[in-house]
């Protein structure tokens, strides 16, 4: 570089390798410091070399062509190019060169500037590759997320994987470690995708399973496998080697992806990608399996719930049926029991009227007492069974508190008088407030509480009745006694049927059903019942019912007429009694015979009774409800429909004490409804009332 110190300086100290060579001989004429540093030759060595000496052999041909072209045109050289150069230590570098023709020491020469592009190119290439790879993995990821079933996941992953790795064959297998088998989920060849699942083969084809479980991949030489159908098939399809990449999800080996190909077909990069995809797929497959299991379990659960519901429905129906059968049985039984009881009590009452004081009278009293106790028991059992079966029909009407208590006290006074027990109830008997209840049933409950307060009181004690507002809209009626009280531990047993809390050993009579029945009744009326008791001081039983402000002006449920003292003594006339039970017939026959001057005609069937009624025109008809040919209700309707008989009063006598039934027959036109066992006094009173001239009742 003869011309100009500035240019030489630029050449010498330039950080980019530069040299000048003789275009004709290709010999180096000058090199700079950077070239010496880059290529590893000293300046002296360079100046003994030609530019072909820094080319690898595979570049020589292209180099010679370029040189030939250059000498042929003879023009001033000015070109750029990419070349591979060899350093002194043998390493090959990618160089970008720019050449420029010039005169150097009188020769045709060229100045070359060479920039090492190796690193840049490598970086670019690997950037491109990794962005491609990321893109692919991302696509697989998306496909995995979108796919639900394991087969769909395997399919989505395999398609991308084949493109990414450019391997001829890939298979996704799930392992059944217990069975020692692998199941083929999906496979992909160059052109086709095969979808399992279902094909199973021995796990031995997957290599060392415990190594796979540790995350190590296996490279298998097909020919080295023990001979088997599967191995033969692999060989037949040209798979000499394959790589098995484990799929591990949450630490558990669930399967493998295997790649078939020629020996040593797998680069490190491919293996890396395969591992990544396998790991992703493992998670997706585990997830899918879990989802499938959960779905299956949900379905099973649903199925089980459905089955159980059906079973329960059937059991419920069965229980309902059994319950109905039970209450049918009870109501039939109680009817059957009442009929003979009717005879016992009826004839007992007749005797009672005839036998004066003395031992016989005592016997009669015992018979009546036993009979009445039995009657109470039957009635209470029947009521409880009706409540349990939900078949108790109750009315809901405004009932005046004072009225209800008055009626109860009227009934209870004789019993209290025997024990010198006084009532403190003046205020409450004037209480004009109303509660919503079934009048008859409320009276039954209150009578029960008052009877208990008498029974379990001390002789000469007091019973205090009160009514107060319990809470907004609710009235509480309290019956307080001065008895022994009830121990706290026993209090919750009070309302259990037949539990008498030990009272059975004392002389106090009872069934143990009263409170259980009262609770059932009060709750059926929408109210509550409870007790507060202090041992040694007494008990306070209370009933809470909804208060109602606007009572209907109802009639018909006024104070019960006291019929016991009324007798049809002097009255004459004919009574027709239609009844199929002989002892009932005899009883009524005796009652009328002994206490009235009435003639009795009887019929044991409904139709016969109606015929007799036409013939004899009786003044009164008594009819049983259960007759062999028609019901007492039909007899009643027939009488009312018959112009000739319409005016004849009909009194129903029945063992069926259901309030609904009683109401219905009274509404249908019966003059009265008497329940068996008959109360003789009541029967005589009703007969008297029915026969009295109009306006005197
Ligand atoms: P019963 O009076 O027919 O035995 P209840 O169901 O009416 O049946 O009462 C159950 C039991 O509760 C009684 O046997 C008695 O032991 C107890 N009991 C009821 N009322 C009182 C009361 N006022 N004081 C003390 N004990 C009572």
XYZ file of C-alpha atoms and ligand atoms in Angstrom:
724
model
C 0.000 0.000 0.000
C 2.246 2.669 -1.289
C -0.180 5.427 -1.736
C -1.070 7.522 1.202
C -0.357 6.911 4.873
C -4.089 7.496 5.728
C -5.302 4.646 3.569
C -2.621 2.285 4.908
C -3.649 3.137 8.453
C -7.263 2.361 7.617
C -6.191 -0.988 6.127
C -3.747 -1.960 8.859
C -5.851 -1.236 11.914
C -9.275 -2.064 10.605
C -10.999 -4.511 12.989
C -12.332 -6.419 9.972
C -9.946 -8.899 8.267
C -8.693 -7.497 4.918
C -6.150 -8.512 2.338
C -4.929 -7.748 -1.137
C -4.195 -10.528 -3.621
C -2.747 -10.799 -7.084
C -5.618 -11.432 -9.456
C -3.373 -13.358 -11.834
C -1.461 -15.587 -9.380
C -4.041 -15.515 -6.543
C -1.083 -14.918 -4.171
C -1.595 -12.785 -1.079
C 0.160 -9.443 -1.547
C -0.761 -7.894 1.798
C -2.887 -8.778 4.878
C -3.976 -6.683 7.847
C -3.656 -7.392 11.581
C -7.284 -8.492 11.912
C -6.810 -11.100 9.147
C -3.736 -12.457 10.916
C -5.710 -12.672 14.174
C -8.761 -14.262 12.548
C -7.136 -16.907 10.374
C -4.196 -17.796 12.653
C -1.476 -17.430 9.968
C 1.361 -14.913 10.454
C 1.798 -12.150 7.890
C 4.895 -13.947 6.518
C 2.932 -17.174 6.150
C 0.091 -15.333 4.367
C 2.491 -13.729 1.938
C 3.716 -17.201 0.940
C 0.125 -18.450 0.405
C -2.564 -18.123 -2.274
C -6.173 -17.370 -1.592
C -7.142 -20.938 -2.526
C -5.208 -22.067 0.548
C -7.857 -20.722 2.916
C -10.689 -22.597 1.188
C -11.970 -26.000 2.273
C -11.734 -28.563 -0.522
C -15.487 -28.531 -1.232
C -15.372 -24.819 -2.031
C -12.455 -25.091 -4.495
C -14.519 -25.857 -7.505
C -16.824 -22.875 -7.026
C -13.758 -20.783 -6.296
C -11.985 -21.797 -9.515
C -15.134 -21.073 -11.520
C -15.341 -17.629 -9.999
C -11.676 -16.947 -10.722
C -11.983 -18.180 -14.288
C -15.009 -15.968 -14.908
C -13.131 -13.040 -13.498
C -10.034 -13.496 -15.602
C -12.134 -14.108 -18.701
C -13.944 -10.800 -18.555
C -10.784 -9.021 -17.399
C -12.886 -6.294 -15.960
C -12.155 -4.581 -12.743
C -13.330 -6.866 -10.025
C -16.117 -5.727 -7.778
C -18.225 -8.379 -6.171
C -19.729 -9.679 -2.946
C -20.128 -13.247 -1.951
C -20.505 -15.828 0.773
C -17.722 -18.308 1.207
C -16.566 -20.965 3.524
C -13.034 -20.283 4.729
C -10.701 -22.604 6.571
C -8.656 -21.255 9.461
C -5.140 -22.409 10.179
C -6.450 -24.696 12.947
C -8.822 -26.327 10.450
C -12.080 -24.745 11.674
C -14.468 -23.726 8.904
C -16.089 -20.281 9.059
C -18.876 -18.672 7.033
C -17.480 -15.453 5.591
C -19.142 -12.671 3.702
C -16.608 -11.046 1.366
C -16.500 -7.919 -0.689
C -13.779 -7.592 -3.365
C -12.697 -4.527 -5.145
C -10.172 -4.407 -8.069
C -7.191 -2.085 -7.754
C -3.577 -1.569 -8.808
C -1.107 -2.785 -6.247
C 2.627 -2.320 -6.740
C 2.008 -2.269 -10.453
C -0.048 -5.453 -10.530
C -3.717 -6.123 -11.108
C -4.908 -6.908 -7.671
C -8.038 -7.034 -5.550
C -8.750 -5.781 -2.065
C -10.896 -8.186 -0.058
C -12.842 -7.324 3.094
C -14.069 -10.485 4.915
C -16.612 -10.472 7.685
C -17.143 -13.622 9.734
C -20.860 -14.405 9.569
C -20.691 -17.840 11.224
C -22.080 -16.820 14.585
C -24.703 -14.559 13.129
C -25.831 -17.240 10.734
C -25.895 -19.856 13.455
C -27.882 -17.582 15.688
C -30.277 -16.725 12.905
C -30.731 -20.361 12.002
C -31.306 -21.444 15.523
C -33.664 -18.532 16.125
C -35.655 -19.540 13.104
C -35.713 -23.142 14.191
C -36.731 -22.393 17.720
C -39.463 -20.053 16.639
C -40.742 -22.773 14.320
C -40.527 -25.254 17.118
C -42.290 -22.964 19.540
C -44.988 -22.401 17.015
C -45.418 -26.142 16.570
C -45.453 -26.835 20.276
C -47.961 -24.097 20.748
C -50.145 -25.636 18.082
C -49.891 -28.997 19.754
C -50.763 -27.363 23.019
C -53.819 -25.757 21.531
C -54.867 -29.008 19.942
C -54.438 -30.790 23.254
C -56.516 -28.268 25.077
C -59.222 -28.367 22.443
C -59.340 -32.157 22.247
C -61.246 -34.014 24.912
C -60.976 -37.722 24.258
C -57.555 -39.399 24.516
C -57.707 -40.553 20.897
C -58.383 -37.025 19.707
C -55.454 -35.735 21.723
C -53.106 -38.361 20.327
C -54.327 -37.600 16.823
C -53.808 -33.865 17.183
C -50.336 -34.281 18.622
C -49.197 -36.857 16.082
C -50.088 -34.797 13.030
C -48.010 -31.857 14.248
C -45.242 -34.075 15.493
C -44.751 -35.699 12.117
C -44.404 -32.291 10.500
C -42.080 -31.097 13.195
C -39.747 -34.057 13.337
C -40.104 -35.360 9.845
C -40.080 -38.936 11.082
C -41.768 -41.593 8.999
C -43.786 -43.182 11.794
C -45.019 -42.272 15.255
C -47.310 -44.135 17.624
C -48.931 -43.125 20.882
C -49.453 -45.942 23.361
C -51.041 -46.055 26.765
C -49.630 -48.525 29.267
C -51.566 -50.992 31.331
C -48.778 -51.807 33.758
C -50.832 -54.338 35.683
C -51.677 -56.362 32.603
C -48.161 -55.900 31.185
C -49.653 -54.518 28.004
C -49.645 -51.354 25.989
C -52.673 -50.081 24.151
C -52.349 -48.449 20.818
C -54.111 -45.079 20.869
C -53.185 -43.625 17.507
C -50.417 -43.995 14.928
C -49.278 -41.946 12.038
C -47.311 -42.991 8.964
C -46.060 -40.895 6.103
C -49.451 -40.706 4.530
C -51.970 -42.176 6.874
C -53.212 -41.745 10.370
C -54.471 -44.833 12.165
C -56.655 -44.456 15.157
C -57.017 -46.992 17.910
C -57.789 -47.651 20.529
C -58.215 -51.294 21.257
C -55.111 -52.921 19.808
C -52.987 -54.288 22.611
C -49.479 -55.697 22.554
C -46.939 -56.837 25.140
C -45.203 -54.108 27.071
C -41.859 -55.776 26.327
C -41.958 -54.050 22.945
C -41.470 -50.759 24.756
C -38.074 -51.759 26.193
C -37.107 -51.309 29.839
C -40.257 -50.070 31.512
C -38.575 -49.077 34.759
C -36.059 -46.992 32.796
C -38.993 -45.353 31.004
C -40.584 -44.665 34.371
C -37.398 -42.852 35.356
C -37.813 -40.691 32.282
C -35.114 -42.406 30.183
C -35.919 -42.996 26.586
C -35.307 -46.289 24.873
C -33.867 -47.011 21.447
C -34.926 -50.440 20.315
C -33.435 -52.578 17.543
C -36.386 -54.503 16.191
C -34.245 -57.458 15.182
C -32.971 -57.831 18.751
C -36.512 -58.230 20.147
C -37.660 -61.706 21.112
C -39.566 -63.168 18.172
C -43.264 -62.302 18.345
C -46.076 -61.518 15.978
C -45.790 -57.825 16.775
C -42.005 -57.762 16.274
C -42.360 -59.600 12.968
C -44.986 -57.123 11.830
C -42.657 -54.237 12.682
C -39.813 -55.732 10.730
C -42.128 -56.512 7.824
C -43.148 -52.868 7.681
C -39.520 -51.775 7.593
C -39.146 -50.531 11.153
C -35.624 -51.615 12.079
C -35.150 -49.181 14.905
C -37.478 -47.159 16.957
C -37.215 -44.723 19.807
C -39.596 -44.920 22.770
C -40.168 -41.642 24.641
C -41.953 -42.015 27.977
C -45.082 -40.065 28.784
C -45.013 -39.180 32.459
C -47.807 -37.256 34.135
C -47.621 -36.257 37.782
C -44.726 -38.664 38.281
C -46.611 -41.620 36.861
C -45.644 -43.449 33.666
C -48.825 -43.543 31.638
C -47.550 -44.482 28.205
C -45.039 -43.675 25.498
C -44.674 -42.136 22.088
C -42.555 -44.246 19.796
C -40.897 -43.073 16.629
C -39.935 -45.535 13.971
C -37.132 -44.854 11.564
C -33.798 -45.864 10.177
C -30.979 -46.424 12.663
C -29.576 -43.283 14.261
C -32.269 -41.242 12.606
C -32.819 -39.099 15.624
C -30.920 -35.906 16.207
C -30.549 -34.432 19.644
C -32.945 -31.723 18.634
C -35.567 -34.234 17.505
C -35.234 -36.082 20.763
C -35.691 -32.862 22.688
C -38.826 -32.010 20.777
C -40.149 -35.528 21.139
C -39.606 -35.339 24.882
C -41.368 -32.032 25.155
C -44.338 -33.192 23.136
C -44.510 -36.444 25.077
C -44.533 -34.538 28.351
C -47.297 -32.267 27.139
C -49.278 -35.126 25.758
C -48.892 -37.069 29.006
C -50.486 -34.254 30.939
C -53.282 -33.857 28.410
C -53.958 -37.602 28.350
C -53.922 -37.898 32.128
C -56.309 -34.980 32.261
C -58.554 -36.530 29.641
C -58.539 -39.848 31.444
C -59.420 -38.103 34.673
C -62.192 -36.197 32.963
C -63.488 -39.410 31.441
C -63.354 -41.138 34.791
C -65.138 -38.276 36.501
C -67.723 -38.231 33.737
C -68.200 -41.970 34.022
C -68.475 -41.719 37.776
C -70.965 -38.890 37.483
C -73.005 -41.016 35.110
C -72.761 -43.990 37.428
C -73.734 -41.813 40.334
C -76.668 -40.426 38.430
C -77.683 -43.957 37.541
C -77.339 -45.013 41.145
C -79.340 -42.026 42.362
C -82.017 -42.862 39.817
C -82.093 -46.498 40.935
C -82.169 -45.522 44.589
C -84.914 -43.005 43.908
C -86.937 -45.689 42.212
C -86.293 -48.096 45.055
C -87.253 -45.439 47.536
C -90.356 -44.638 45.577
C -91.260 -48.314 45.562
C -90.426 -48.592 49.258
C -92.482 -45.508 49.952
C -95.393 -46.890 48.030
C -94.991 -50.135 49.926
C -94.776 -48.276 53.236
C -97.836 -46.246 52.299
C -99.651 -49.399 51.422
C -98.549 -51.039 54.676
C -99.545 -47.964 56.598
C -102.918 -47.889 54.942
C -103.318 -51.573 55.617
C -102.381 -50.933 59.249
C -104.864 -48.147 59.732
C -107.512 -50.064 57.800
C -106.836 -52.958 60.093
C -107.001 -50.753 63.159
C -110.169 -49.043 62.133
C -111.765 -52.372 61.250
C -110.536 -53.888 64.492
C -111.779 -51.004 66.513
C -115.130 -51.367 64.819
C -115.120 -55.067 65.543
C -114.135 -54.380 69.149
C -116.739 -51.735 69.630
C -119.587 -53.996 68.647
C -119.201 -56.492 71.517
C -118.245 -53.584 73.773
C -121.537 -52.062 72.818
C -123.288 -55.061 74.278
C -121.178 -55.032 77.439
C -121.660 -51.338 78.127
C -125.262 -51.238 76.976
C -126.459 -54.171 79.046
C -124.217 -53.019 81.877
C -125.973 -49.683 81.869
C -129.364 -51.397 81.893
C -128.276 -53.424 84.886
C -126.887 -50.315 86.539
C -130.300 -48.726 86.384
C -131.934 -51.727 88.000
C -129.459 -52.967 90.565
C -129.492 -50.921 93.731
C -126.621 -50.743 96.201
C -124.736 -53.856 97.226
C -122.266 -56.367 95.826
C -124.058 -56.773 92.503
C -124.012 -53.071 91.983
C -120.267 -53.071 92.625
C -119.810 -55.806 90.013
C -121.837 -53.834 87.519
C -119.781 -50.725 88.252
C -116.585 -52.685 87.648
C -117.906 -54.037 84.362
C -118.845 -50.548 83.222
C -115.563 -49.077 84.389
C -113.583 -51.748 82.555
C -115.704 -51.350 79.480
C -115.315 -47.565 79.435
C -111.588 -47.846 79.885
C -111.455 -50.249 76.963
C -113.551 -47.863 74.907
C -111.185 -44.965 75.652
C -108.248 -47.122 74.695
C -109.808 -48.160 71.419
C -110.753 -44.594 70.552
C -107.306 -43.286 71.353
C -105.516 -46.011 69.406
C -107.767 -45.365 66.471
C -107.090 -41.631 66.617
C -103.335 -42.110 66.894
C -103.303 -44.484 63.964
C -105.331 -41.996 61.951
C -102.885 -39.215 62.787
C -99.938 -41.422 61.858
C -101.519 -42.339 58.557
C -102.267 -38.653 57.940
C -105.917 -39.590 57.667
C -107.279 -37.576 60.518
C -109.724 -35.070 59.180
C -109.849 -31.897 61.192
C -111.826 -28.755 60.748
C -110.254 -25.393 61.332
C -112.630 -22.945 62.911
C -112.554 -20.128 65.448
C -113.100 -21.594 68.899
C -113.701 -19.328 71.857
C -111.224 -20.113 74.614
C -113.623 -19.487 77.489
C -116.353 -21.625 75.907
C -114.054 -24.516 75.225
C -112.699 -24.515 78.785
C -116.187 -24.224 80.244
C -117.286 -27.350 78.427
C -114.178 -29.179 79.565
C -114.645 -28.185 83.187
C -118.292 -29.237 83.108
C -117.166 -32.711 82.146
C -114.260 -32.793 84.593
C -115.958 -31.396 87.698
C -117.400 -34.670 89.019
C -113.963 -36.296 88.875
C -112.312 -33.282 90.554
C -115.013 -33.170 93.202
C -114.253 -36.764 94.243
C -110.694 -35.677 95.081
C -111.610 -32.283 96.582
C -109.695 -30.521 93.888
C -110.674 -26.940 93.097
C -110.390 -25.066 89.806
C -108.978 -21.558 89.649
C -110.420 -20.491 86.334
C -112.863 -17.633 86.763
C -111.062 -15.213 84.474
C -110.242 -17.631 81.762
C -113.803 -18.907 81.518
C -114.800 -15.386 80.487
C -111.999 -15.168 77.924
C -113.657 -14.167 74.646
C -110.607 -14.553 72.465
C -110.647 -17.150 69.703
C -108.123 -19.698 68.562
C -108.095 -21.519 65.243
C -108.818 -25.184 65.983
C -111.121 -28.133 65.536
C -113.563 -27.467 68.349
C -114.207 -31.094 69.265
C -110.547 -32.064 69.085
C -109.401 -29.056 71.100
C -111.898 -30.007 73.750
C -110.522 -33.546 73.698
C -106.968 -32.253 74.226
C -107.917 -29.850 77.009
C -110.032 -32.493 78.721
C -107.056 -34.792 78.608
C -104.772 -32.193 80.213
C -107.360 -31.336 82.852
C -108.022 -35.029 83.591
C -104.295 -35.573 84.057
C -104.104 -32.515 86.296
C -106.809 -34.116 88.433
C -105.444 -37.652 88.284
C -101.869 -36.696 89.118
C -102.763 -33.915 91.590
C -102.655 -34.198 95.349
C -105.958 -34.588 97.158
C -107.402 -31.173 97.913
C -105.037 -29.530 95.434
C -105.790 -26.771 92.957
C -105.830 -26.588 89.184
C -105.184 -23.193 87.660
C -106.269 -22.492 84.111
C -104.900 -19.507 82.236
C -104.716 -18.091 78.764
C -102.150 -15.552 77.619
C -100.462 -14.319 74.486
C -97.477 -16.610 73.943
C -95.989 -14.645 71.081
C -97.415 -12.395 68.418
C -100.545 -14.083 67.054
C -100.465 -17.099 69.340
C -102.469 -17.884 72.482
C -101.204 -20.236 75.145
C -103.684 -22.111 77.318
C -102.056 -23.476 80.468
C -103.313 -26.144 82.878
C -101.302 -25.970 86.107
C -101.581 -28.565 88.873
C -100.103 -29.061 92.346
C -99.060 -32.668 91.846
C -95.710 -34.308 92.309
C -94.293 -32.828 89.130
C -92.228 -34.649 86.541
C -88.448 -35.154 86.678
C -86.662 -33.340 83.811
C -85.272 -36.632 82.484
C -88.781 -38.026 82.143
C -90.321 -34.984 80.522
C -89.332 -35.839 76.971
C -90.943 -39.276 77.334
C -94.276 -37.722 78.216
C -95.558 -37.672 74.658
C -94.562 -41.246 73.762
C -97.485 -43.651 73.277
C -98.010 -46.144 76.112
C -95.219 -44.627 78.208
C -96.762 -43.975 81.603
C -93.480 -42.989 83.252
C -94.044 -45.593 85.947
C -97.606 -44.463 86.772
C -98.850 -47.943 85.853
C -97.550 -49.241 89.184
C -99.570 -46.629 91.063
C -103.314 -46.759 91.414
C -103.925 -43.965 88.900
C -105.761 -45.304 85.894
C -104.646 -44.487 82.416
C -103.657 -45.750 79.002
C -100.448 -43.814 78.417
C -101.928 -42.592 75.143
C -103.547 -39.323 76.151
C -100.543 -37.027 75.797
C -99.237 -38.733 72.651
C -102.643 -38.286 71.077
C -102.899 -34.695 72.348
C -99.557 -33.843 70.785
C -100.618 -35.393 67.468
C -103.892 -33.487 67.537
C -102.390 -30.131 68.501
C -99.726 -30.414 65.828
C -102.306 -31.439 63.252
C -104.124 -28.219 64.199
C -100.921 -26.287 63.526
C -100.138 -25.690 67.191
C -97.647 -26.746 69.838
C -97.887 -28.551 73.135
C -95.394 -28.576 75.989
C -94.795 -28.777 79.692
C -92.984 -26.986 82.473
C -92.696 -28.914 85.668
C -90.946 -28.671 89.019
C -90.675 -31.787 91.105
C -92.596 -31.436 94.338
C -94.467 -28.344 93.141
C -96.492 -29.403 90.161
C -96.702 -29.296 86.401
C -97.985 -26.819 83.863
C -99.036 -28.318 80.545
C -99.681 -25.815 77.791
C -101.133 -25.695 74.320
C -100.368 -22.921 71.862
C -102.704 -22.217 68.955
C -103.001 -19.441 66.422
C -105.214 -16.649 67.617
C -107.953 -15.633 65.254
C -109.724 -12.321 65.466
C -112.789 -12.733 63.326
C -114.953 -15.640 64.415
C -117.674 -16.762 62.040
C -121.122 -16.701 63.533
C -121.365 -20.411 63.385
C -123.934 -22.646 64.917
C -124.294 -26.281 65.683
C -121.266 -26.623 67.865
C -122.683 -24.993 70.937
C -122.433 -26.526 74.348
C -123.383 -30.145 74.266
C -126.843 -30.850 75.465
C -126.867 -32.820 78.662
C -129.105 -35.624 77.565
C -128.495 -38.043 80.370
C -131.409 -36.838 82.420
C -133.948 -36.745 79.633
C -135.942 -39.855 79.151
C -138.561 -40.781 76.646
C -140.494 -42.259 79.518
C -144.076 -41.445 78.836
C -143.980 -41.235 75.071
C -145.754 -43.803 72.895
C -145.061 -44.750 69.354
C -143.268 -47.117 67.006
C -139.540 -47.330 66.486
C -138.006 -49.216 63.568
C -134.461 -50.435 64.215
C -132.481 -51.657 61.219
C -129.463 -53.574 62.518
C -127.838 -56.866 61.623
C -126.055 -57.441 64.923
C -128.245 -59.519 67.223
C -126.791 -58.305 70.518
C -127.267 -54.673 69.484
C -130.842 -55.456 68.525
C -131.470 -57.073 71.866
C -129.897 -54.177 73.704
C -132.068 -51.557 72.062
C -135.067 -53.789 72.491
C -134.345 -53.940 76.225
C -133.683 -50.236 76.533
C -136.966 -49.359 74.892
C -138.842 -52.075 76.684
C -137.618 -51.064 80.100
C -137.620 -47.320 79.813
C -140.301 -46.385 77.326
C -143.687 -47.464 76.224
C -142.620 -47.631 72.610
C -143.107 -50.527 70.269
C -140.027 -51.772 68.494
C -139.945 -53.412 65.116
C -136.645 -54.665 63.780
C -135.071 -55.532 60.451
C -131.679 -57.040 59.830
C -131.390 -55.713 56.270
C -131.756 -52.306 54.715
C -134.316 -53.167 52.074
C -136.455 -55.122 54.498
C -136.261 -52.154 56.863
C -137.540 -49.788 54.159
C -140.380 -52.156 53.356
C -141.324 -52.358 57.032
C -141.166 -48.588 57.252
C -143.744 -48.341 54.456
C -145.943 -50.838 56.116
C -145.785 -49.599 59.689
C -145.010 -45.900 59.245
C -142.791 -45.740 62.389
C -142.345 -42.536 64.351
C -138.592 -42.983 64.368
C -136.025 -45.018 62.473
C -132.753 -46.155 64.058
C -130.263 -47.399 61.497
C -126.872 -49.029 61.708
C -124.334 -47.912 59.083
C -122.984 -51.326 58.134
C -125.794 -53.459 56.823
C -125.480 -56.575 54.682
C -127.316 -55.300 51.604
C -126.938 -51.529 51.681
C -125.354 -48.935 53.876
C -127.184 -46.993 56.569
C -126.419 -43.879 54.543
C -128.338 -45.322 51.590
C -131.218 -46.170 53.916
C -131.177 -42.547 55.110
C -131.235 -41.196 51.552
C -133.988 -43.607 50.555
C -136.113 -42.401 53.485
C -135.500 -38.755 52.629
C -136.308 -39.357 48.966
C -139.558 -41.105 49.821
C -142.465 -38.731 50.091
C -144.334 -40.984 52.491
C -141.345 -41.391 54.829
C -139.586 -38.059 54.437
C -140.840 -36.696 57.753
C -139.662 -39.694 59.757
C -136.559 -38.836 61.789
C -133.599 -41.147 61.271
C -130.978 -41.647 63.963
C -127.755 -43.345 62.892
C -126.137 -45.763 65.338
C -122.618 -46.686 64.394
C -119.317 -47.857 65.780
C -117.608 -45.513 63.334
C -116.758 -42.438 65.372
C -114.866 -40.608 62.621
C -115.758 -36.917 62.893
C -115.863 -36.561 59.107
C -118.335 -39.399 58.838
C -120.515 -37.975 61.580
C -120.574 -34.568 59.929
C -121.411 -36.039 56.554
C -124.404 -37.993 57.798
C -125.732 -35.096 59.817
C -125.381 -32.928 56.738
C -127.148 -35.602 54.674
C -130.162 -35.295 56.964
C -129.730 -37.685 59.876
C -131.449 -36.364 62.986
C -128.592 -37.551 65.212
C -125.529 -39.740 65.087
C -124.850 -41.931 68.092
C -121.632 -43.889 68.389
C -121.451 -47.377 69.768
C -120.982 -48.466 72.460
C -124.255 -46.768 73.132
C -124.752 -44.506 76.053
C -128.229 -45.566 77.146
C -129.071 -42.170 78.596
C -127.973 -40.444 75.425
C -130.009 -42.824 73.278
C -133.117 -42.181 75.331
C -132.482 -38.437 75.173
C -132.128 -38.426 71.397
C -135.259 -40.534 70.997
C -137.142 -38.114 73.205
C -135.799 -35.141 71.259
C -136.643 -36.694 67.902
C -140.185 -37.509 68.917
C -140.923 -34.232 70.679
C -143.508 -32.045 68.952
C -141.862 -29.477 66.652
C -140.421 -26.477 68.403
C -139.702 -28.067 71.756
C -136.133 -29.101 70.994
P -102.124 -41.655 81.092
O -102.503 -40.512 81.932
O -103.279 -42.351 80.470
O -101.157 -42.580 81.723
P -100.900 -39.697 79.370
O -100.345 -39.849 78.018
O -101.979 -38.705 79.552
O -101.330 -41.134 79.816
O -99.718 -39.334 80.340
C -98.530 -40.088 80.294
C -97.847 -40.092 81.616
O -97.371 -38.795 81.933
C -98.735 -40.450 82.757
O -98.813 -41.852 82.923
C -98.038 -39.779 83.927
O -97.003 -40.599 84.417
C -97.435 -38.551 83.314
N -98.257 -37.340 83.508
C -99.190 -36.831 82.684
N -99.735 -35.701 83.192
C -99.131 -35.482 84.358
C -99.257 -34.465 85.383
N -100.131 -33.447 85.270
N -98.475 -34.572 86.475
C -97.604 -35.586 86.609
N -97.442 -36.583 85.689
C -98.191 -36.516 84.572
